[in-house]
CSV table of C-alpha atoms in Angstrom, one decimal:
chain,number,residue,atom,x,y,z
I,1,MET,CA,0.0,0.0,0.0
I,2,THR,CA,1.4,3.5,-0.9
I,3,ASN,CA,2.2,5.7,2.0
I,4,GLN,CA,-0.1,8.8,1.6
I,5,ASN,CA,1.6,10.8,4.4
I,6,PRO,CA,2.5,14.2,2.7
I,7,THR,CA,5.6,14.6,4.9
I,8,HIS,CA,6.7,11.1,3.8
I,9,GLU,CA,6.2,11.9,0.2
I,10,THR,CA,8.0,15.2,0.4
I,11,ALA,CA,10.9,13.5,2.1
I,12,LEU,CA,11.1,11.0,-0.7
I,13,ALA,CA,11.0,13.8,-3.2
I,14,PHE,CA,13.8,15.7,-1.5
I,15,ARG,CA,15.9,12.5,-1.2
I,16,ALA,CA,15.5,12.0,-5.0
I,17,LEU,CA,17.1,15.4,-5.7
I,18,HIS,CA,20.6,14.2,-4.6
I,19,ILE,CA,22.1,12.9,-7.9
I,20,PRO,CA,25.9,12.8,-8.4
I,21,GLY,CA,26.7,14.8,-11.5
I,22,ARG,CA,23.3,16.5,-11.4
I,23,PRO,CA,23.6,18.3,-8.0
I,24,LEU,CA,20.9,19.8,-5.9
I,25,VAL,CA,21.8,23.5,-5.7
I,26,LEU,CA,20.8,25.2,-2.5
I,27,PRO,CA,21.0,29.0,-2.1
I,28,ASN,CA,20.5,28.9,1.7
I,29,ALA,CA,17.8,30.9,3.4
I,30,TRP,CA,17.6,32.5,6.9
I,31,ASP,CA,14.0,33.8,7.1
I,32,THR,CA,10.7,33.7,5.3
I,33,ALA,CA,11.5,36.5,2.8
I,34,SER,CA,14.8,34.9,1.7
I,35,ALA,CA,13.1,31.5,1.5
I,36,ARG,CA,10.3,32.8,-0.7
I,37,LEU,CA,12.8,34.6,-3.0
I,38,ILE,CA,14.9,31.5,-3.3
I,39,GLU,CA,11.8,29.4,-4.2
I,40,GLU,CA,10.7,32.1,-6.7
I,41,ALA,CA,14.1,31.9,-8.4
I,42,GLY,CA,13.5,28.3,-9.2
I,43,ALA,CA,15.2,26.3,-6.4
I,44,ALA,CA,14.0,22.7,-6.1
I,45,ALA,CA,14.3,22.9,-2.3
I,46,VAL,CA,15.2,25.4,0.4
I,47,ALA,CA,17.8,24.8,3.1
I,48,THR,CA,18.4,27.0,6.1
I,49,THR,CA,21.7,28.4,7.2
I,50,SER,CA,22.3,28.1,10.9
I,51,ALA,CA,24.5,31.2,10.9
I,52,GLY,CA,22.1,33.4,9.0
I,53,LEU,CA,19.2,32.2,11.1
I,54,ALA,CA,21.1,32.8,14.3
I,55,TRP,CA,22.1,36.3,13.2
I,56,ASP,CA,18.5,37.0,12.3
I,57,LEU,CA,17.5,36.1,15.8
I,58,GLY,CA,20.2,38.2,17.4
I,59,THR,CA,22.5,35.4,18.4
I,60,ALA,CA,26.0,34.3,17.2
I,61,ASP,CA,26.4,31.1,15.3
I,62,GLY,CA,28.1,28.1,16.9
I,63,ASP,CA,25.7,26.2,19.1
I,64,ARG,CA,24.5,29.3,20.9
I,65,LEU,CA,20.9,29.2,19.7
I,66,ASP,CA,18.3,27.1,21.6
I,67,ARG,CA,16.2,24.5,20.0
I,68,ASP,CA,12.8,26.2,20.3
I,69,ARG,CA,13.9,29.5,18.8
I,70,ALA,CA,15.8,27.8,16.0
I,71,LEU,CA,13.0,25.4,15.0
I,72,GLY,CA,10.4,28.1,15.3
I,73,ALA,CA,12.3,29.9,12.6
I,74,VAL,CA,12.5,26.7,10.5
I,75,ALA,CA,8.8,26.2,10.9
I,76,ARG,CA,8.1,29.7,9.5
I,77,VAL,CA,10.4,29.0,6.5
I,78,ALA,CA,8.7,25.6,5.9
I,79,ALA,CA,5.2,27.3,6.1
I,80,ALA,CA,6.4,30.0,3.6
I,81,VAL,CA,7.3,27.7,0.7
I,82,ARG,CA,5.9,24.7,-1.3
I,83,VAL,CA,9.3,23.0,-2.0
I,84,PRO,CA,11.0,20.7,0.5
I,85,VAL,CA,12.9,22.3,3.4
I,86,SER,CA,16.1,21.0,5.0
I,87,ALA,CA,17.1,22.5,8.4
I,88,ASP,CA,20.7,23.2,9.5
I,89,ILE,CA,20.5,22.1,13.2
I,90,GLU,CA,24.2,22.7,14.0
I,91,SER,CA,25.2,19.8,16.2
I,92,GLY,CA,21.6,18.9,17.1
I,93,TYR,CA,20.7,21.5,19.8
I,94,ALA,CA,21.3,18.8,22.4
I,95,LYS,CA,24.0,17.6,24.9
I,96,ASP,CA,23.5,13.9,24.2
I,97,ALA,CA,22.1,11.5,21.6
I,98,ALA,CA,18.7,11.2,23.3
I,99,GLY,CA,18.4,15.0,23.0
I,100,VAL,CA,19.3,14.8,19.3
I,101,GLY,CA,16.3,12.4,18.9
I,102,ASP,CA,14.1,15.0,20.5
I,103,THR,CA,15.4,17.6,18.1
I,104,ILE,CA,14.6,15.5,15.1
I,105,ARG,CA,11.0,15.0,16.3
I,106,ALA,CA,10.7,18.8,16.6
I,107,VAL,CA,12.3,19.2,13.1
I,108,LEU,CA,9.6,17.0,11.6
I,109,ALA,CA,6.9,18.8,13.5
I,110,ALA,CA,8.3,22.1,12.0
I,111,GLY,CA,7.8,20.7,8.5
I,112,ALA,CA,11.4,20.0,7.4
I,113,VAL,CA,12.4,16.8,5.7
I,114,GLY,CA,16.2,17.1,5.8
I,115,VAL,CA,18.8,18.1,8.4
I,116,ASN,CA,22.5,18.9,8.6
I,117,ILE,CA,24.2,17.7,11.7
I,118,GLU,CA,27.8,18.8,12.3
I,119,ASP,CA,30.6,17.1,14.2
I,120,ALA,CA,32.3,20.3,15.3
I,121,LEU,CA,32.8,21.0,19.0
I,122,TYR,CA,32.7,24.5,20.5
I,123,GLY,CA,34.3,26.0,23.5
I,124,GLY,CA,31.7,25.0,26.0
I,125,GLU,CA,28.0,25.2,26.7
I,126,GLY,CA,26.7,28.3,25.0
I,127,ASP,CA,30.1,29.2,23.6
I,128,GLY,CA,30.2,29.6,19.9
I,129,GLY,CA,33.9,30.2,19.7
I,130,GLU,CA,36.2,28.3,17.4
I,131,GLY,CA,38.4,27.0,20.2
I,132,ALA,CA,39.8,23.6,20.9
I,133,GLY,CA,36.5,22.2,22.1
I,134,ASP,CA,34.8,21.1,25.2
I,135,GLY,CA,37.2,19.9,27.9
I,136,GLY,CA,40.2,20.0,25.5
I,137,ARG,CA,38.9,17.1,23.4
I,138,GLY,CA,39.7,18.8,20.2
I,139,PRO,CA,37.8,20.6,17.5
I,140,LEU,CA,35.6,17.6,16.5
I,141,ARG,CA,33.5,15.1,18.4
I,142,PRO,CA,34.9,11.6,18.7
I,143,VAL,CA,33.7,9.5,15.8
I,144,ALA,CA,31.8,7.0,18.1
I,145,GLU,CA,30.0,9.8,19.9
I,146,GLN,CA,29.0,11.6,16.7
I,147,ALA,CA,27.9,8.3,15.2
I,148,GLU,CA,25.7,7.7,18.2
I,149,ARG,CA,24.0,11.1,17.7
I,150,ILE,CA,23.4,10.4,14.0
I,151,ALA,CA,21.9,7.0,14.9
I,152,ALA,CA,19.6,8.6,17.4
I,153,ALA,CA,18.5,11.0,14.6
I,154,ARG,CA,17.9,8.1,12.3
I,155,ALA,CA,15.9,6.2,14.8
I,156,ALA,CA,13.7,9.2,15.7
I,157,ALA,CA,12.9,9.8,12.0
I,158,ASP,CA,12.3,6.1,11.3
I,159,ALA,CA,9.9,5.9,14.3
I,160,ALA,CA,8.0,8.8,12.8
I,161,GLY,CA,7.8,7.0,9.4
I,162,VAL,CA,9.6,9.8,7.6
I,163,PRO,CA,12.7,9.1,5.4
I,164,LEU,CA,14.4,12.2,6.7
I,165,PHE,CA,17.6,13.0,4.7
I,166,ILE,CA,20.4,13.2,7.2
I,167,ASN,CA,23.4,15.2,5.9
I,168,ALA,CA,26.4,14.5,8.1
I,169,ARG,CA,28.6,17.5,8.2
I,170,ILE,CA,32.3,16.7,8.7
I,171,ASP,CA,34.5,19.7,9.7
I,172,THR,CA,37.9,18.1,9.2
I,173,VAL,CA,38.9,20.4,6.3
I,174,LEU,CA,37.2,23.5,7.6
I,175,ARG,CA,38.9,23.2,11.0
I,176,GLY,CA,42.2,21.8,9.8
I,177,ALA,CA,41.5,18.6,11.8
I,178,GLY,CA,42.3,16.1,9.1
I,179,GLY,CA,42.6,15.5,5.4
I,180,VAL,CA,40.9,13.2,2.9
I,181,GLU,CA,41.7,10.0,4.8
I,182,GLU,CA,40.4,11.2,8.1
I,183,THR,CA,37.3,12.6,6.4
I,184,LEU,CA,36.6,9.3,4.6
I,185,GLU,CA,36.9,7.4,7.9
I,186,ARG,CA,34.4,9.7,9.5
I,187,ALA,CA,32.1,9.5,6.5
I,188,ALA,CA,32.0,5.7,6.6
I,189,ALA,CA,31.2,5.6,10.3
I,190,PHE,CA,28.4,8.3,9.9
I,191,LEU,CA,26.8,6.6,6.9
I,192,ALA,CA,26.9,3.3,8.8
I,193,ALA,CA,25.1,5.0,11.7
I,194,GLY,CA,22.3,6.2,9.4
I,195,ALA,CA,23.4,9.3,7.6
I,196,ASP,CA,22.3,9.6,4.0
I,197,GLY,CA,24.8,12.1,2.7
I,198,ILE,CA,28.1,13.7,3.6
I,199,PHE,CA,28.8,17.4,3.8
I,200,VAL,CA,32.5,18.6,3.8
I,201,PRO,CA,32.6,22.4,4.0
I,202,GLY,CA,36.0,23.9,3.0
I,203,ALA,CA,36.6,21.2,0.4
I,204,VAL,CA,36.6,23.0,-3.0
I,205,ASP,CA,39.9,22.0,-4.5
I,206,PRO,CA,39.0,19.9,-7.5
I,207,GLY,CA,41.5,17.1,-6.6
I,208,THR,CA,40.2,16.9,-3.0
I,209,VAL,CA,36.6,16.9,-4.2
I,210,LYS,CA,37.3,14.2,-6.7
I,211,SER,CA,38.9,12.1,-4.0
I,212,LEU,CA,35.9,12.6,-1.7
I,213,VAL,CA,33.4,11.7,-4.4
I,214,ALA,CA,35.3,8.5,-5.1
I,215,GLY,CA,35.7,7.5,-1.5
I,216,VAL,CA,32.3,8.5,0.1
I,217,GLU,CA,29.6,5.8,-0.4
I,218,GLY,CA,26.9,8.3,-0.6
I,219,PRO,CA,26.0,11.8,-2.0
I,220,LEU,CA,28.6,14.4,-1.4
I,221,ASN,CA,27.7,18.0,-0.5
I,222,VAL,CA,30.2,20.8,-0.9
I,223,LEU,CA,30.0,24.4,0.3
I,224,ALA,CA,30.4,26.9,-2.6
I,225,GLY,CA,31.0,30.6,-2.8
I,226,PRO,CA,33.3,33.2,-4.3
I,227,GLY,CA,36.5,31.5,-5.5
I,228,ALA,CA,35.0,28.0,-5.6
I,229,PRO,CA,34.6,26.0,-8.9
I,230,SER,CA,31.3,26.7,-10.7
I,231,VAL,CA,28.2,24.5,-10.3
I,232,ALA,CA,29.0,22.9,-13.7
I,233,GLU,CA,32.6,22.2,-12.7
I,234,LEU,CA,31.5,20.6,-9.4
I,235,ALA,CA,28.8,18.6,-11.2
I,236,ALA,CA,31.5,17.2,-13.5
I,237,LEU,CA,33.4,16.0,-10.5
I,238,GLY,CA,30.4,14.0,-9.3
I,239,VAL,CA,29.1,16.3,-6.5
I,240,ALA,CA,25.5,15.6,-5.6
I,241,ARG,CA,24.6,18.7,-3.6
I,242,ILE,CA,26.0,22.3,-3.6
I,243,SER,CA,25.0,24.8,-0.9
I,244,THR,CA,26.1,28.4,-0.1
I,245,GLY,CA,25.8,28.4,3.7
I,246,SER,CA,25.8,31.8,5.2
I,247,SER,CA,27.3,33.6,2.2
I,248,ILE,CA,24.1,35.0,0.8
I,249,ALA,CA,23.1,36.3,4.2
I,250,GLN,CA,26.5,37.9,4.6
I,251,ALA,CA,26.2,39.6,1.2
I,252,ALA,CA,22.7,40.9,2.1
I,253,HIS,CA,24.0,42.3,5.4
I,254,ALA,CA,26.9,43.9,3.6
I,255,VAL,CA,24.4,45.9,1.6
I,256,VAL,CA,22.8,47.1,4.8
I,257,ARG,CA,26.1,48.3,6.2
I,258,ARG,CA,27.2,49.9,3.0
I,259,ALA,CA,23.9,51.7,2.5
I,260,ALA,CA,23.8,52.9,6.2
I,261,ARG,CA,27.4,54.1,6.1
I,262,GLU,CA,26.9,56.0,2.8
I,263,LEU,CA,23.7,57.6,4.0
I,264,LEU,CA,25.2,58.7,7.3
I,265,SER,CA,28.5,59.9,6.0
I,266,ALA,CA,28.1,61.1,2.4
I,267,GLY,CA,24.4,61.6,2.5
I,268,THR,CA,24.0,59.7,-0.8
I,269,TYR,CA,22.1,56.6,-1.8
I,270,ASP,CA,24.1,54.8,-4.5
I,271,SER,CA,24.3,51.6,-2.4
I,272,LEU,CA,20.6,51.2,-2.8
I,273,THR,CA,20.8,51.0,-6.6
I,274,GLY,CA,19.5,47.7,-7.9
I,275,GLY,CA,17.1,47.0,-5.1
I,276,LEU,CA,14.0,44.9,-5.7
I,277,ASP,CA,10.9,46.7,-6.9
I,278,TYR,CA,8.6,47.4,-4.0
I,279,VAL,CA,5.4,46.2,-5.7
I,280,GLU,CA,7.1,43.0,-6.9
I,281,LEU,CA,8.4,42.2,-3.5
I,282,ASN,CA,5.3,43.1,-1.7
I,283,THR,CA,3.2,41.0,-4.1
I,284,LEU,CA,5.5,38.0,-3.7
I,285,LEU,CA,5.7,38.0,0.0
I,286,GLY,CA,2.1,39.1,0.6
I,287,GLY,CA,0.6,36.4,-1.7
I,288,ALA,CA,-0.8,33.1,-0.6
I,289,ARG,CA,1.6,30.2,-0.2
């Protein structure tokens, strides 16, 4: 019998978008307006950026945001668009694996059908710093501990009957904590624990990406932005998912700062050139979902 649960069907549709060589391209959103604009531009899905979302809520990135506020924002994004939504949940908004399971149940209730879960450690409870990690354990969670957290996420989604796409983020390259070999070891463990895809931010060198595509037994996600190979080049390397992380939010906030500084110093408005038409934007965001 076919499962008629809309969330189940949406999750299957999102999962099917991860095709090596024909990557899912995700311009990341941080609020309802950015999500609607991304959908209107033709995106097949919307993914949130934890950094952009945290900044929008007045908090620094790096495991500082609490679960309820984060997933409240995810719920608003999911309600604003028709396409599937994947939520960046940092390291799970929980101290232990059981708590990660609770977060996944809340993610599904918010309407998302995918998650990013990272293996980075921060300086301590509530500390978003890029330090050595909690208790001097290093910049990344031990493999077994992170695998347990991913397994808890998988179990919670399976119990809900939703084929949630779990994208295991590995910060070896981003934090200088290992090369291709260490990344592949982590990837194998996380996929065995129930992850569906592997996300390695910082890996944009074509040789590195090619090695990761060859060695990861699942869809590979890379983080792209200025200076990275084009979508076409990454597709040719076999990448299955390309995201922009916080870079669009950073660019948007740069416009705010430039415009404010220009207005308050020179008294001119050149930074505002190229803004979206008021009627067009108001119609898009004021229309029915």
